[in-house]
PDB file of C-alpha atoms in Angstrom:
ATOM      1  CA  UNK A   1     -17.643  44.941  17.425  1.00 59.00           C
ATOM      2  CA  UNK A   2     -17.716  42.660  20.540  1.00 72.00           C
ATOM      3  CA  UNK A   3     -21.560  42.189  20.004  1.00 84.00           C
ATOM      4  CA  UNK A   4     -21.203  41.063  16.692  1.00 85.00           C
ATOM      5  CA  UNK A   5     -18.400  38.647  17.659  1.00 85.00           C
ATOM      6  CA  UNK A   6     -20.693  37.356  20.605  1.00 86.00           C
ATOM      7  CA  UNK A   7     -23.462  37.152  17.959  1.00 84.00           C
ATOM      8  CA  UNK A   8     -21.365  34.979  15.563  1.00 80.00           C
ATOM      9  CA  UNK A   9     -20.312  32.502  18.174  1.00 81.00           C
ATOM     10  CA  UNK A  10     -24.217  31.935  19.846  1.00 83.00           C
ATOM     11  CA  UNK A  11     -25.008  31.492  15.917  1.00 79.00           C
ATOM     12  CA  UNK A  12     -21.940  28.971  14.726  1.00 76.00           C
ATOM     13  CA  UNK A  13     -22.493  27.247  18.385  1.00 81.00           C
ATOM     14  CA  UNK A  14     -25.737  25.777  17.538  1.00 82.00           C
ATOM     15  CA  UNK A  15     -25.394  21.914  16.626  1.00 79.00           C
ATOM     16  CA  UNK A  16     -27.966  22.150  14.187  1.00 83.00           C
ATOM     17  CA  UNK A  17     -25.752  23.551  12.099  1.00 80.00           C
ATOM     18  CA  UNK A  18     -22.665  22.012  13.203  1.00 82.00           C
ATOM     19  CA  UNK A  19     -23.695  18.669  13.024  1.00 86.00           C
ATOM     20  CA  UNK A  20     -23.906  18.293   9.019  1.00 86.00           C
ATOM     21  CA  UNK A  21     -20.405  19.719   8.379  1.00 84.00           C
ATOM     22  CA  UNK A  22     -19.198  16.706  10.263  1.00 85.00           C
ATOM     23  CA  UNK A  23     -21.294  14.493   8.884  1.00 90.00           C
ATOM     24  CA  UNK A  24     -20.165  16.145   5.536  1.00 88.00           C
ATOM     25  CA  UNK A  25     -16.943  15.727   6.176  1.00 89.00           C
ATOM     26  CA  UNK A  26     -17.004  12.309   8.040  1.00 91.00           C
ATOM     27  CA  UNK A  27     -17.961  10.991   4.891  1.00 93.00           C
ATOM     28  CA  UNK A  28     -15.734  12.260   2.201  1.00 91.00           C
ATOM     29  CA  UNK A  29     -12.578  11.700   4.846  1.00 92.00           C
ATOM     30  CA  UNK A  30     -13.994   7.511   5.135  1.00 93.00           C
ATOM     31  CA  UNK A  31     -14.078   7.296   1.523  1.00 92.00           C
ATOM     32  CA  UNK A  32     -10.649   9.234   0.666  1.00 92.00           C
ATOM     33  CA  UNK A  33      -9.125   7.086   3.198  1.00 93.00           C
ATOM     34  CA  UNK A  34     -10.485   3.896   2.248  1.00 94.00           C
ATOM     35  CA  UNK A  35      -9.116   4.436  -1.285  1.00 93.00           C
ATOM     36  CA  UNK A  36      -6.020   5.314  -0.686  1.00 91.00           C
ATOM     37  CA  UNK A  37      -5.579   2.690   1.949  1.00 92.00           C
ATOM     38  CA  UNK A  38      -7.170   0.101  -0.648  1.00 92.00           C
ATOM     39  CA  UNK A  39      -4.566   1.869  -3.744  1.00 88.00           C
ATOM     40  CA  UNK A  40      -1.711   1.512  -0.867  1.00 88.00           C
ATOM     41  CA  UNK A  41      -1.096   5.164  -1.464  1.00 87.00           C
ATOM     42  CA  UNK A  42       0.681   5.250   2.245  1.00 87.00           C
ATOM     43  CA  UNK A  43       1.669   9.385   1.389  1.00 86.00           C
ATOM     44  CA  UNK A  44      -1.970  10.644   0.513  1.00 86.00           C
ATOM     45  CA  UNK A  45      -3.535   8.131   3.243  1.00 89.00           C
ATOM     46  CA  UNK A  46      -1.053  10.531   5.890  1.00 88.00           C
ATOM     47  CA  UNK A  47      -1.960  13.579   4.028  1.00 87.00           C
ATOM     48  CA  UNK A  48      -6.231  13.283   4.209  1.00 88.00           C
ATOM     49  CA  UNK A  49      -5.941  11.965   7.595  1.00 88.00           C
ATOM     50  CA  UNK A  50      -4.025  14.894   8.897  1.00 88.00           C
ATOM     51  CA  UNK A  51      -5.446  17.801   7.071  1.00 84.00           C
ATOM     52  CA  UNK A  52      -8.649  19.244   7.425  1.00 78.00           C
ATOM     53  CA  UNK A  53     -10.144  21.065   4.627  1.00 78.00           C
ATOM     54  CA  UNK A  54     -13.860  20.718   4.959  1.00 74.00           C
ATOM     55  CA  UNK A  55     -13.802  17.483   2.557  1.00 83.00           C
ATOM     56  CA  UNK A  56     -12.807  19.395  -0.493  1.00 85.00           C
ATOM     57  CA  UNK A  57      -9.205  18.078  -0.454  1.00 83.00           C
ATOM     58  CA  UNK A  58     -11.079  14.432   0.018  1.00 87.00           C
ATOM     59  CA  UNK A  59     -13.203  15.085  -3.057  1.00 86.00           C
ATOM     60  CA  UNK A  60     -10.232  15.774  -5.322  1.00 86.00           C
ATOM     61  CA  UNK A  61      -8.452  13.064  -3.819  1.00 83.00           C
ATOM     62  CA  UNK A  62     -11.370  11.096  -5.080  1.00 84.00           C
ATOM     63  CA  UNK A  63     -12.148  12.372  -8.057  1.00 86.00           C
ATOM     64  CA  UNK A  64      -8.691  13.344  -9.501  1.00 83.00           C
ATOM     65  CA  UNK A  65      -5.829  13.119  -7.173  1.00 81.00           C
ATOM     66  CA  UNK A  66      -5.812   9.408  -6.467  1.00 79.00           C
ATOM     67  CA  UNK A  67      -4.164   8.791 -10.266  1.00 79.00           C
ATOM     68  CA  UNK A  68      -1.254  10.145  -8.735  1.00 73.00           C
ATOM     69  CA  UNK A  69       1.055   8.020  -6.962  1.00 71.00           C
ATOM     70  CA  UNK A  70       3.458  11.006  -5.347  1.00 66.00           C
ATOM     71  CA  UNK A  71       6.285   8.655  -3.912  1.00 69.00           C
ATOM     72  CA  UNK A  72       5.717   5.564  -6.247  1.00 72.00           C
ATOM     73  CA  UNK A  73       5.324   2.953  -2.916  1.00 73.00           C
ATOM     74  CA  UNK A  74       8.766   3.790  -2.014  1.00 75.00           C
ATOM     75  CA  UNK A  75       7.626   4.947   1.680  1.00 72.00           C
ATOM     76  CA  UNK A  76       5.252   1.365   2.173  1.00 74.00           C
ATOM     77  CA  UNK A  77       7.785  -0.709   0.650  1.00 78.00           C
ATOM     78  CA  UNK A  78      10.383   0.744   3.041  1.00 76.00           C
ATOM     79  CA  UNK A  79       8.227   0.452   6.136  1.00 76.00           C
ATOM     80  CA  UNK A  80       6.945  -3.486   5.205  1.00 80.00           C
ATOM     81  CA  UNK A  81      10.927  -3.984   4.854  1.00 81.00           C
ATOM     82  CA  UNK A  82      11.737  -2.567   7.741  1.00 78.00           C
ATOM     83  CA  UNK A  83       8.846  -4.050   9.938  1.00 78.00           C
ATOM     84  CA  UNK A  84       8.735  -7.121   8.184  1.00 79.00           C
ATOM     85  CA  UNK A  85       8.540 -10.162  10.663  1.00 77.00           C
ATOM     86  CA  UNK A  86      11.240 -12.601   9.871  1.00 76.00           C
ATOM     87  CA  UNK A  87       9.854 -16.104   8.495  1.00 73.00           C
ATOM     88  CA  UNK A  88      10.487 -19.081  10.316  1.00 74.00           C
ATOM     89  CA  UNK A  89      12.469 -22.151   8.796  1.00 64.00           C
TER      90      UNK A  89
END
C-alpha cells in the first residue's frame, strides 16, 4: 500500500502536469473575479476568491451564477458607508 502511495506522489509531483491545472484555474478565478468585481457583487467576489474548486465553481459563476445578486449590495453599500471619507466644505 505504501508503494502505491509513494508511486502516486512521484507521479502528481511532476510539474508537467501540475502546471496546467493552475494555469486552468488561474484563468477561470481572473475572469470570475473580474466580473463580479466589475457587477459589484462584493459576496461572490469573497466567495471565488476564497474557495478553491478547480475552476468549476468560477465557470458557473460565469456562466449562470453571476444573475444572482445573493445580498442585493447590502454588504458594499454598508462598507462604502462606513469607510466613506467625509467631503470637505
Amino acid at each position: 500500500m505504501e508503494n502505491i502511495s509513494q508511486q502516486l506522489f512521484q507521479f502528481l509531483s511532476r510539474p508537467e502536469l501540475i502546471l496546467p491545472f493552475i494555469i486552468w484555474s488561474i484563468f477561470w478565478k481572473g475572469w470570475a473575479l473580474w466580473k463580479s468585481a466589475t457587477k459589484r457583487q462584493l459576496l461572490w467576489f469573497i466567495v471565488l476568491l476564497l474557495f478553491n474548486s478547480l475552476a468549476l465553481l468560477e465557470i458557473a459563476y460565469i456562466f449562470f451564477l453571476n444573475k444572482w445578486d445573493l445580498d442585493n449590495g447590502k454588504i458594499l453599500a454598508f462598507l462604502e458607508k462606513r469607510f466613506a471619507k467625509p467631503k470637505k466644505s
